[in-house]
Amino acid sequence: MTRSMRIMFVSLILGLGVAVVSLRAKNDSLAAAQKTEAAP
Amino acid sequence: MKRFEALIYVAAMGVLGVLLLLEGRRTTELLAHQAVSPKELYQQLSNPQLKLQIVDLRAYDDDHFIDTHIPGAIPLPGCDVAQAPEKARDRVYSYVSTIIVTDTGDTAAFEACRAKFGQARMLAGGMEGWSNANLPEDTGDYAPPKNAAGGGCL
């Protein structure tokens, strides 16, 4: 595997990782907001 | 080890892809339980880049839809295509982001209809909430838009 291919794979994995973490954080804050709204 | 390097990368991307998909589905599910406010919907409708359809579940009669409705809303009384006016029957798309309008923001009616759409949210307060917010309204029979799918343009 060439160096450029390795860089490409690692970049893709990092990008996907960042997307997953940010989407998860957004979902968690949405869920928390909904819980707060539902609380009496 | 070097032989498996590519395999490890592909496997990592696969796992992350599945996680992304699951989180995406969770977003859809969470948003479905969060009603959109009339003002928020009005802002969304002002953005021509957002593809959005408004489906009105109220009765298609002089006291409800014909009397007043959100501009571009598609009548779908009781979430039943058979009850919709003929012109509207082929205007409802299940894959377009959908806002469901009821009389007063009836959660049960929304939940009964939600499964028909991939991504659906309820209008908070329903048509009453929209009217109370003094936002633009249309009257009269449903008229399909001349171009594009779903309507929803102000």
Coordinates of N, CA, C and O in Angstrom, one line a residue:
Chain A
M1 N 0.8 -1.2 0.0 CA 0.0 0.0 0.0 C 0.9 1.3 0.0 O 1.8 1.4 0.8
T2 N 0.6 2.2 -0.9 CA 1.4 3.3 -1.0 C 1.1 4.3 0.1 O 0.0 4.3 0.7
R3 N 2.0 5.3 0.3 CA 1.8 6.3 1.4 C 0.6 7.1 1.1 O -0.2 7.4 2.0
S4 N 0.3 7.5 -0.1 CA -0.8 8.3 -0.5 C -2.1 7.6 -0.2 O -3.1 8.2 0.2
M5 N -2.1 6.3 -0.5 CA -3.4 5.5 -0.2 C -3.6 5.4 1.3 O -4.8 5.5 1.7
R6 N -2.6 5.3 2.0 CA -2.7 5.2 3.5 C -3.3 6.5 4.0 O -4.2 6.5 4.9
I7 N -2.8 7.6 3.5 CA -3.2 8.9 3.9 C -4.7 9.1 3.6 O -5.5 9.6 4.4
M8 N -5.1 8.6 2.4 CA -6.5 8.7 2.0 C -7.4 7.9 2.9 O -8.4 8.4 3.4
F9 N -7.0 6.7 3.2 CA -7.8 5.8 4.1 C -8.0 6.5 5.5 O -9.1 6.5 6.0
V10 N -6.9 6.9 6.0 CA -6.9 7.5 7.4 C -7.7 8.8 7.4 O -8.5 9.0 8.3
S11 N -7.6 9.6 6.3 CA -8.4 10.8 6.3 C -9.9 10.4 6.2 O -10.8 11.1 6.9
L12 N -10.3 9.4 5.4 CA -11.7 9.0 5.3 C -12.2 8.5 6.7 O -13.3 8.9 7.1
I13 N -11.4 7.7 7.3 CA -11.8 7.2 8.6 C -12.0 8.3 9.7 O -12.9 8.4 10.4
L14 N -11.0 9.2 9.7 CA -11.1 10.4 10.6 C -12.4 11.2 10.3 O -13.1 11.6 11.2
G15 N -12.7 11.4 9.0 CA -13.8 12.2 8.6 C -15.1 11.5 9.0 O -16.0 12.2 9.6
L16 N -15.2 10.2 8.8 CA -16.4 9.5 9.2 C -16.5 9.5 10.8 O -17.6 9.7 11.3
G17 N -15.4 9.4 11.4 CA -15.4 9.4 12.9 C -15.9 10.7 13.4 O -16.8 10.8 14.3
V18 N -15.5 11.8 12.8 CA -15.9 13.2 13.3 C -17.4 13.3 13.0 O -18.2 13.8 13.8
A19 N -17.9 12.8 11.8 CA -19.3 12.9 11.5 C -20.1 12.1 12.5 O -21.2 12.6 12.9
V20 N -19.7 10.9 12.8 CA -20.4 10.1 13.8 C -20.5 10.8 15.2 O -21.6 10.9 15.8
V21 N -19.4 11.3 15.6 CA -19.3 11.9 17.0 C -20.2 13.2 17.0 O -21.0 13.4 17.9
S22 N -20.2 14.0 15.9 CA -20.9 15.2 15.9 C -22.4 14.9 15.8 O -23.2 15.6 16.5
L23 N -22.8 13.9 15.0 CA -24.2 13.6 14.9 C -24.7 13.0 16.2 O -25.8 13.3 16.6
R24 N -23.9 12.2 16.9 CA -24.3 11.6 18.2 C -24.5 12.7 19.2 O -25.4 12.7 20.0
A25 N -23.6 13.7 19.2 CA -23.7 14.8 20.2 C -25.0 15.6 19.9 O -25.7 16.0 20.8
K26 N -25.3 15.8 18.6 CA -26.5 16.6 18.2 C -27.7 15.8 18.7 O -28.7 16.3 19.3
N27 N -27.7 14.4 18.5 CA -28.8 13.6 18.9 C -29.0 13.6 20.4 O -30.2 13.7 20.9
D28 N -27.9 13.5 21.1 CA -28.0 13.5 22.6 C -28.6 14.8 23.1 O -29.4 14.8 24.0
S29 N -28.2 15.9 22.5 CA -28.7 17.2 23.0 C -30.2 17.3 22.6 O -31.0 17.9 23.4
L30 N -30.6 16.8 21.4 CA -32.0 16.8 21.1 C -32.8 16.0 22.0 O -33.9 16.4 22.5
A31 N -32.3 14.8 22.4 CA -33.0 13.9 23.3 C -33.1 14.5 24.7 O -34.1 14.4 25.3
A32 N -32.0 15.2 25.1 CA -32.1 15.9 26.4 C -33.1 17.0 26.4 O -33.8 17.1 27.4
A33 N -33.1 17.7 25.3 CA -34.1 18.8 25.2 C -35.5 18.3 25.3 O -36.4 18.9 26.0
Q34 N -35.8 17.2 24.6 CA -37.1 16.6 24.6 C -37.5 16.1 26.0 O -38.6 16.1 26.4
K35 N -36.5 15.5 26.7 CA -36.8 15.0 28.1 C -37.1 16.1 29.0 O -38.0 16.0 29.8
T36 N -36.4 17.3 28.8 CA -36.7 18.4 29.7 C -38.1 19.0 29.4 O -38.8 19.3 30.3
E37 N -38.4 19.0 28.1 CA -39.8 19.5 27.7 C -40.9 18.6 28.3 O -41.9 19.0 28.7
A38 N -40.6 17.3 28.3 CA -41.6 16.3 28.8 C -41.7 16.3 30.3 O -42.8 15.9 30.8
A39 N -40.7 16.7 31.0 CA -40.7 16.7 32.4 C -41.8 17.7 32.9 O -42.0 18.8 32.4
P40 N -42.5 17.3 34.0 CA -43.6 18.2 34.5 C -43.0 19.5 35.2 O -42.0 19.5 35.7
Chain B
M1 N 1.2 -8.5 8.4 CA 0.4 -7.4 8.9 C 0.1 -6.4 7.8 O -1.1 -5.9 7.7
K2 N 1.1 -6.2 6.9 CA 0.8 -5.2 5.9 C -0.3 -5.7 4.9 O -1.0 -4.9 4.3
R3 N -0.4 -7.0 4.8 CA -1.3 -7.7 4.0 C -2.8 -7.3 4.4 O -3.7 -7.2 3.6
F4 N -2.9 -7.2 5.7 CA -4.3 -7.0 6.3 C -4.6 -5.5 6.5 O -5.7 -5.1 6.9
E5 N -3.6 -4.7 6.2 CA -3.8 -3.2 6.4 C -5.0 -2.7 5.7 O -5.9 -2.0 6.3
A6 N -5.1 -3.0 4.4 CA -6.3 -2.5 3.7 C -7.6 -3.0 4.2 O -8.6 -2.3 4.3
L7 N -7.6 -4.3 4.6 CA -8.7 -4.9 5.2 C -9.2 -4.2 6.5 O -10.4 -3.9 6.7
I8 N -8.2 -3.8 7.3 CA -8.5 -3.1 8.5 C -9.1 -1.8 8.3 O -10.1 -1.4 8.9
Y9 N -8.6 -1.0 7.3 CA -9.1 0.3 6.9 C -10.6 0.1 6.4 O -11.4 0.9 6.8
V10 N -10.8 -0.8 5.6 CA -12.1 -1.0 5.0 C -13.1 -1.4 6.1 O -14.2 -0.9 6.2
A11 N -12.7 -2.3 7.0 CA -13.5 -2.7 8.1 C -13.9 -1.5 9.0 O -15.0 -1.3 9.4
A12 N -12.9 -0.7 9.3 CA -13.1 0.5 10.1 C -14.1 1.5 9.5 O -15.0 2.0 10.1
M13 N -13.9 1.6 8.1 CA -14.9 2.5 7.4 C -16.3 1.9 7.4 O -17.3 2.6 7.5
G14 N -16.4 0.6 7.3 CA -17.7 -0.1 7.4 C -18.4 0.1 8.7 O -19.5 0.5 8.7
V15 N -17.6 -0.1 9.8 CA -18.2 0.1 11.1 C -18.7 1.6 11.3 O -19.8 1.8 11.8
L16 N -17.8 2.5 10.9 CA -18.2 3.9 11.1 C -19.4 4.3 10.2 O -20.3 5.0 10.6
G17 N -19.4 3.7 9.0 CA -20.6 3.9 8.1 C -21.9 3.4 8.7 O -22.9 4.1 8.7
V18 N -21.8 2.2 9.3 CA -23.0 1.7 10.0 C -23.4 2.6 11.2 O -24.6 2.9 11.4
L19 N -22.4 3.0 11.9 CA -22.7 3.9 13.1 C -23.4 5.2 12.6 O -24.3 5.7 13.2
L20 N -22.9 5.8 11.5 CA -23.4 7.0 10.9 C -24.9 6.8 10.5 O -25.7 7.6 10.7
L21 N -25.1 5.6 9.9 CA -26.5 5.3 9.4 C -27.4 5.2 10.6 O -28.6 5.7 10.6
L22 N -27.0 4.5 11.7 CA -27.8 4.4 12.9 C -28.1 5.7 13.6 O -29.2 6.0 14.0
E23 N -27.1 6.6 13.6 CA -27.3 7.9 14.2 C -28.2 8.7 13.3 O -29.0 9.5 13.8
G24 N -28.1 8.6 12.0 CA -29.0 9.3 11.1 C -30.5 8.9 11.4 O -31.4 9.7 11.4
R25 N -30.7 7.6 11.6 CA -32.0 7.1 11.8 C -32.5 7.6 13.2 O -33.7 7.9 13.4
R26 N -31.6 7.7 14.1 CA -32.0 8.2 15.5 C -32.4 9.7 15.3 O -33.4 10.1 16.0
T27 N -31.7 10.4 14.5 CA -32.1 11.8 14.3 C -33.5 11.9 13.7 O -34.3 12.7 14.2
T28 N -33.8 11.1 12.7 CA -35.1 11.1 12.1 C -36.2 10.8 13.2 O -37.2 11.5 13.3
E29 N -35.9 9.8 14.0 CA -36.8 9.4 15.0 C -37.0 10.5 16.1 O -38.1 10.8 16.5
L30 N -35.9 11.2 16.5 CA -36.0 12.2 17.5 C -36.8 13.4 16.9 O -37.6 14.0 17.6
L31 N -36.5 13.8 15.7 CA -37.1 14.9 15.1 C -38.6 14.7 14.9 O -39.4 15.7 15.0
A32 N -39.0 13.5 14.7 CA -40.4 13.2 14.5 C -41.2 13.5 15.8 O -42.4 13.8 15.8
H33 N -40.5 13.4 16.9 CA -41.2 13.7 18.2 C -41.0 15.1 18.6 O -41.4 15.5 19.7
Q34 N -40.4 15.9 17.7 CA -40.3 17.4 18.1 C -41.1 18.1 17.1 O -40.8 18.2 15.9
A35 N -42.2 18.7 17.5 CA -43.1 19.4 16.6 C -42.4 20.7 16.1 O -41.6 21.3 16.9
V36 N -42.7 21.1 14.9 CA -42.1 22.3 14.4 C -43.1 23.5 14.7 O -44.3 23.3 14.5
S37 N -42.6 24.6 15.1 CA -43.4 25.7 15.5 C -43.9 26.4 14.2 O -43.2 26.3 13.2
P38 N -45.0 27.1 14.2 CA -45.5 27.8 13.0 C -44.4 28.8 12.4 O -44.2 28.8 11.2
K39 N -43.7 29.5 13.3 CA -42.7 30.5 12.8 C -41.5 29.8 12.2 O -41.0 30.2 11.2
E40 N -41.1 28.7 12.8 CA -40.0 27.9 12.2 C -40.4 27.3 10.8 O -39.6 27.4 9.9
L41 N -41.6 26.9 10.7 CA -42.1 26.4 9.4 C -42.1 27.5 8.4 O -41.7 27.3 7.2
Y42 N -42.6 28.6 8.8 CA -42.7 29.8 7.9 C -41.3 30.1 7.4 O -41.1 30.4 6.2
Q43 N -40.3 30.1 8.3 CA -38.9 30.4 7.9 C -38.4 29.3 6.9 O -37.7 29.6 5.9
Q44 N -38.8 28.0 7.2 CA -38.3 27.0 6.3 C -38.9 27.1 4.9 O -38.3 26.8 3.9
L45 N -40.2 27.5 4.9 CA -40.9 27.7 3.6 C -40.3 28.8 2.8 O -40.4 28.8 1.5
S46 N -39.7 29.8 3.5 CA -39.1 30.9 2.8 C -37.8 30.5 2.1 O -37.3 31.3 1.3
N47 N -37.3 29.4 2.4 CA -36.0 28.9 1.8 C -36.3 28.0 0.6 O -36.7 26.9 0.8
P48 N -36.2 28.5 -0.6 CA -36.5 27.7 -1.8 C -35.7 26.5 -1.9 O -36.0 25.6 -2.7
Q49 N -34.5 26.4 -1.2 CA -33.7 25.2 -1.4 C -34.1 24.0 -0.6 O -33.7 22.9 -0.8
L50 N -35.0 24.3 0.4 CA -35.5 23.2 1.2 C -36.7 22.6 0.5 O -37.7 23.2 0.2
K51 N -36.6 21.3 0.3 CA -37.7 20.5 -0.3 C -38.6 20.0 0.9 O -38.2 19.3 1.7
L52 N -39.8 20.5 0.9 CA -40.7 20.2 2.0 C -42.1 20.1 1.5 O -42.5 20.9 0.6
Q53 N -42.9 19.2 2.0 CA -44.3 19.2 1.7 C -45.1 19.3 2.9 O -44.8 18.8 4.0
I54 N -46.2 20.0 2.8 CA -47.1 20.2 4.0 C -48.4 19.4 3.7 O -49.0 19.6 2.6
V55 N -48.7 18.5 4.6 CA -49.9 17.6 4.4 C -50.9 18.0 5.4 O -50.6 18.0 6.6
D56 N -52.1 18.3 5.0 CA -53.1 18.8 5.9 C -54.1 17.6 6.1 O -54.8 17.2 5.1
L57 N -54.2 17.2 7.3 CA -55.1 16.0 7.6 C -56.5 16.4 7.9 O -57.4 15.5 8.2
R58 N -56.8 17.7 7.9 CA -58.2 18.1 8.3 C -59.1 17.8 7.2 O -58.7 17.5 6.1
A59 N -60.4 17.9 7.5 CA -61.4 17.5 6.6 C -61.4 18.5 5.4 O -61.1 19.7 5.5
Y60 N -61.6 18.0 4.2 CA -61.6 18.8 3.0 C -63.1 19.3 2.8 O -63.8 18.8 2.0
D61 N -63.4 20.3 3.6 CA -64.7 20.9 3.4 C -64.7 22.4 3.7 O -63.6 23.0 4.0
D62 N -65.8 23.1 3.6 CA -65.9 24.6 3.8 C -65.5 25.1 5.1 O -65.1 26.2 5.3
D63 N -65.6 24.2 6.1 CA -65.2 24.6 7.5 C -63.8 24.4 7.8 O -63.3 24.9 8.8
H64 N -63.1 23.7 7.0 CA -61.7 23.4 7.4 C -60.7 23.8 6.2 O -60.4 24.9 6.1
F65 N -60.3 22.8 5.4 CA -59.3 23.1 4.4 C -59.7 24.3 3.4 O -59.0 25.2 3.2
I66 N -60.9 24.2 2.9 CA -61.4 25.2 1.9 C -61.5 26.6 2.6 O -61.2 27.6 2.0
D67 N -61.9 26.6 3.9 CA -62.0 27.9 4.6 C -60.6 28.5 4.7 O -60.4 29.7 4.4
T68 N -59.7 27.7 5.2 CA -58.3 28.3 5.4 C -57.3 27.1 5.4 O -57.5 26.1 6.0
H69 N -56.1 27.4 4.8 CA -55.0 26.4 4.9 C -53.7 27.1 4.6 O -53.7 28.2 4.2
I70 N -52.7 26.4 5.0 CA -51.3 26.9 4.8 C -51.0 26.9 3.3 O -51.3 25.9 2.6
P71 N -50.5 28.0 2.7 CA -50.2 28.1 1.3 C -49.4 26.9 0.8 O -48.4 26.6 1.4
G72 N -49.9 26.2 -0.2 CA -49.1 25.1 -0.7 C -49.4 23.7 0.0 O -48.9 22.7 -0.5
A73 N -50.3 23.8 1.0 CA -50.6 22.5 1.7 C -51.4 21.6 0.8 O -52.2 22.0 0.0
I74 N -51.1 20.3 1.0 CA -51.8 19.3 0.2 C -52.9 18.6 1.2 O -52.5 18.1 2.2
P75 N -54.1 18.6 0.7 CA -55.2 18.0 1.6 C -55.1 16.5 1.6 O -55.0 15.9 0.5
L76 N -55.1 15.9 2.8 CA -55.1 14.4 2.9 C -56.0 14.1 4.1 O -55.5 13.7 5.2
P77 N -57.3 14.3 4.0 CA -58.2 14.1 5.2 C -58.0 12.8 5.8 O -58.1 11.7 5.1
G78 N -57.8 12.8 7.1 CA -57.7 11.5 7.9 C -56.6 10.6 7.4 O -56.6 9.4 7.7
C79 N -55.6 11.2 6.7 CA -54.5 10.5 6.2 C -54.9 9.4 5.2 O -54.2 8.4 5.0
D80 N -56.0 9.6 4.6 CA -56.5 8.6 3.6 C -56.6 9.2 2.2 O -57.3 10.1 2.0
V81 N -55.8 8.6 1.3 CA -55.7 9.1 0.0 C -57.0 9.1 -0.7 O -57.4 10.0 -1.5
A82 N -57.8 8.1 -0.4 CA -59.2 8.0 -1.0 C -60.1 9.2 -0.7 O -60.9 9.5 -1.5
Q83 N -59.8 9.8 0.4 CA -60.7 11.0 0.8 C -60.1 12.3 0.2 O -60.8 13.3 0.4
A84 N -58.9 12.2 -0.3 CA -58.3 13.5 -0.8 C -58.9 13.8 -2.1 O -59.4 13.0 -2.9
P85 N -59.0 15.1 -2.5 CA -59.5 15.5 -3.8 C -58.6 14.9 -4.9 O -57.4 14.7 -4.7
E86 N -59.2 14.6 -6.0 CA -58.5 13.8 -7.0 C -57.2 14.5 -7.5 O -56.2 13.8 -7.7
K87 N -57.2 15.9 -7.5 CA -56.0 16.6 -8.0 C -54.9 16.4 -7.0 O -53.7 16.6 -7.4
A88 N -55.2 16.1 -5.7 CA -54.1 16.0 -4.7 C -53.6 14.6 -4.5 O -52.5 14.4 -3.9
R89 N -54.3 13.6 -5.1 CA -53.9 12.2 -4.8 C -52.5 11.8 -5.2 O -51.8 11.1 -4.5
D90 N -52.1 12.3 -6.3 CA -50.7 12.0 -6.8 C -49.7 13.0 -6.5 O -48.6 13.1 -7.0
R91 N -50.1 13.9 -5.5 CA -49.1 15.0 -5.1 C -48.4 14.7 -3.8 O -47.6 15.4 -3.4
V92 N -48.9 13.6 -3.1 CA -48.3 13.3 -1.8 C -47.2 12.3 -2.0 O -47.4 11.2 -2.6
Y93 N -46.0 12.7 -1.6 CA -44.8 11.9 -1.8 C -44.3 11.4 -0.4 O -44.2 12.2 0.5
S94 N -44.0 10.1 -0.4 CA -43.6 9.5 0.9 C -42.2 9.8 1.3 O -41.8 9.8 2.4
Y95 N -41.3 10.1 0.3 CA -39.9 10.3 0.5 C -39.5 11.7 0.7 O -38.3 12.0 1.0
V96 N -40.4 12.7 0.6 CA -40.1 14.1 0.8 C -40.3 14.4 2.3 O -41.2 13.9 3.0
S97 N -39.5 15.3 2.9 CA -39.7 15.7 4.3 C -41.0 16.4 4.4 O -41.4 17.2 3.6
T98 N -41.8 15.9 5.4 CA -43.2 16.3 5.5 C -43.5 16.9 6.8 O -43.0 16.5 7.8
I99 N -44.4 17.9 6.7 CA -45.0 18.6 7.9 C -46.4 18.2 7.9 O -47.1 18.4 6.9
I100 N -46.9 17.6 9.0 CA -48.3 17.2 9.1 C -49.1 18.2 9.9 O -48.7 18.6 11.0
V101 N -50.2 18.6 9.3 CA -51.0 19.7 9.9 C -52.3 19.0 10.3 O -53.0 18.4 9.6
T102 N -52.7 19.2 11.6 CA -54.0 18.8 12.1 C -54.8 20.1 12.6 O -54.3 21.2 12.4
D103 N -55.9 19.9 13.2 CA -56.7 21.0 13.6 C -55.9 21.8 14.7 O -55.7 23.0 14.6
T104 N -55.5 21.1 15.8 CA -54.9 21.8 16.9 C -53.6 21.1 17.3 O -53.1 21.3 18.5
G105 N -53.0 20.3 16.5 CA -51.7 19.7 16.9 C -52.0 18.3 17.6 O -51.4 18.1 18.6
D106 N -52.9 17.6 17.0 CA -53.3 16.3 17.6 C -52.3 15.2 17.4 O -52.0 14.8 16.3
T107 N -51.6 14.8 18.5 CA -50.5 13.9 18.5 C -51.0 12.5 17.9 O -50.2 11.9 17.2
A108 N -52.2 12.1 18.3 CA -52.7 10.7 17.9 C -52.8 10.7 16.4 O -52.4 9.7 15.8
A109 N -53.4 11.7 15.8 CA -53.6 11.8 14.4 C -52.2 11.8 13.7 O -52.1 11.2 12.6
F110 N -51.3 12.5 14.2 CA -50.0 12.6 13.7 C -49.3 11.2 13.7 O -48.8 10.8 12.7
E111 N -49.4 10.6 14.8 CA -48.7 9.3 15.0 C -49.3 8.3 14.0 O -48.6 7.4 13.5
A112 N -50.6 8.4 13.8 CA -51.3 7.4 12.9 C -50.8 7.6 11.5 O -50.9 6.7 10.7
C113 N -50.4 8.8 11.1 CA -50.1 9.1 9.7 C -48.6 9.1 9.5 O -48.1 9.0 8.4
R114 N -47.8 9.2 10.6 CA -46.4 9.4 10.4 C -45.7 8.3 9.6 O -44.7 8.5 8.9
A115 N -46.2 7.0 9.8 CA -45.5 5.9 9.2 C -45.5 6.0 7.6 O -44.8 5.3 7.0
K116 N -46.5 6.8 7.1 CA -46.6 6.9 5.6 C -45.4 7.7 5.0 O -45.2 7.7 3.8
F117 N -44.7 8.4 5.9 CA -43.6 9.2 5.4 C -42.3 8.9 6.0 O -42.2 8.5 7.1
G118 N -41.3 9.0 5.2 CA -39.9 8.7 5.6 C -39.5 9.6 6.8 O -38.9 9.2 7.8
Q119 N -39.8 10.9 6.6 CA -39.4 11.9 7.6 C -40.6 12.9 7.8 O -40.9 13.6 6.9
A120 N -41.2 12.8 8.9 CA -42.4 13.6 9.1 C -42.3 14.3 10.5 O -41.8 13.7 11.5
R121 N -42.8 15.5 10.6 CA -42.9 16.3 11.8 C -44.3 16.9 11.9 O -44.9 17.1 10.8
M122 N -44.7 17.2 13.1 CA -46.0 17.7 13.3 C -45.9 19.3 13.4 O -44.9 19.7 14.0
L123 N -46.9 20.0 12.9 CA -47.0 21.4 13.1 C -47.5 21.6 14.5 O -48.7 21.3 14.8
A124 N -46.7 22.3 15.4 CA -47.2 22.5 16.8 C -48.4 23.4 16.8 O -48.4 24.5 16.1
G125 N -49.5 23.0 17.4 CA -50.7 23.8 17.5 C -51.6 23.6 16.3 O -52.7 24.1 16.2
G126 N -51.1 22.9 15.3 CA -51.9 22.6 14.1 C -52.2 23.9 13.4 O -51.6 24.9 13.5
M127 N -53.4 23.9 12.6 CA -53.8 25.0 11.8 C -54.2 26.2 12.8 O -53.9 27.4 12.4
E128 N -54.7 25.9 14.0 CA -55.0 26.9 14.9 C -53.8 27.7 15.3 O -53.8 28.9 15.4
G129 N -52.7 26.9 15.6 CA -51.4 27.6 15.9 C -50.9 28.5 14.8 O -50.4 29.6 15.1
W130 N -51.0 28.0 13.6 CA -50.6 28.8 12.4 C -51.4 30.1 12.3 O -50.9 31.2 12.1
S131 N -52.7 30.0 12.5 CA -53.6 31.2 12.4 C -53.3 32.1 13.6 O -53.2 33.4 13.4
N132 N -53.1 31.6 14.8 CA -52.8 32.4 15.9 C -51.5 33.2 15.8 O -51.3 34.2 16.4
A133 N -50.6 32.6 15.0 CA -49.3 33.3 14.8 C -49.3 34.4 13.7 O -48.3 35.0 13.3
N134 N -50.6 34.6 13.1 CA -50.8 35.6 12.1 C -49.9 35.4 10.9 O -49.3 36.3 10.3
L135 N -49.8 34.1 10.4 CA -49.0 33.8 9.3 C -49.9 33.7 8.0 O -51.1 33.5 8.2
P136 N -49.3 33.9 6.8 CA -50.2 33.9 5.6 C -51.0 32.6 5.5 O -50.5 31.5 5.8
E137 N -52.2 32.8 5.0 CA -53.1 31.7 4.8 C -53.8 31.7 3.4 O -53.8 32.8 2.9
D138 N -54.2 30.6 2.9 CA -54.9 30.6 1.6 C -56.3 30.1 1.9 O -56.5 29.4 2.9
T139 N -57.2 30.4 1.0 CA -58.5 29.8 1.1 C -58.9 29.2 -0.3 O -58.2 29.4 -1.3
G140 N -59.9 28.4 -0.3 CA -60.4 27.8 -1.5 C -59.9 26.4 -1.7 O -59.2 25.8 -0.9
D141 N -60.3 25.9 -2.9 CA -60.0 24.5 -3.2 C -58.5 24.3 -3.4 O -57.7 25.3 -3.7
Y142 N -58.1 23.1 -3.4 CA -56.6 22.8 -3.6 C -56.3 23.0 -5.1 O -57.0 22.5 -5.9
A143 N -55.2 23.6 -5.3 CA -54.7 23.8 -6.7 C -53.3 23.3 -6.7 O -52.4 23.9 -6.0
P144 N -53.0 22.3 -7.5 CA -51.6 21.7 -7.5 C -50.7 22.8 -8.1 O -51.0 23.6 -9.0
P145 N -49.4 22.8 -7.6 CA -48.4 23.7 -8.1 C -48.1 23.4 -9.6 O -48.2 22.3 -10.0
K146 N -47.7 24.4 -10.3 CA -47.4 24.2 -11.7 C -46.1 23.5 -12.0 O -46.0 22.8 -13.0
N147 N -45.2 23.6 -11.1 CA -43.9 22.9 -11.2 C -43.4 22.4 -9.9 O -44.0 22.7 -8.9
A148 N -42.5 21.5 -9.9 CA -41.8 20.9 -8.7 C -42.8 20.0 -8.0 O -44.0 20.0 -8.2
A149 N -42.3 19.2 -7.1 CA -43.1 18.3 -6.3 C -43.5 18.8 -5.0 O -42.8 19.5 -4.3
G150 N -44.8 18.4 -4.6 CA -45.2 18.5 -3.2 C -45.7 19.9 -2.8 O -46.4 19.9 -1.8
G151 N -45.4 20.9 -3.5 CA -45.9 22.2 -3.1 C -45.2 22.8 -1.9 O -44.0 22.5 -1.8
G152 N -45.8 23.5 -1.1 CA -45.2 24.1 0.1 C -44.5 25.4 -0.1 O -43.8 25.9 0.7
C153 N -44.8 26.0 -1.3 CA -44.2 27.4 -1.5 C -45.1 28.5 -1.1 O -46.3 28.4 -1.2
L154 N -44.5 29.5 -0.5 CA -45.4 30.6 -0.1 C -45.4 31.6 -1.3 O -44.5 31.7 -2.0

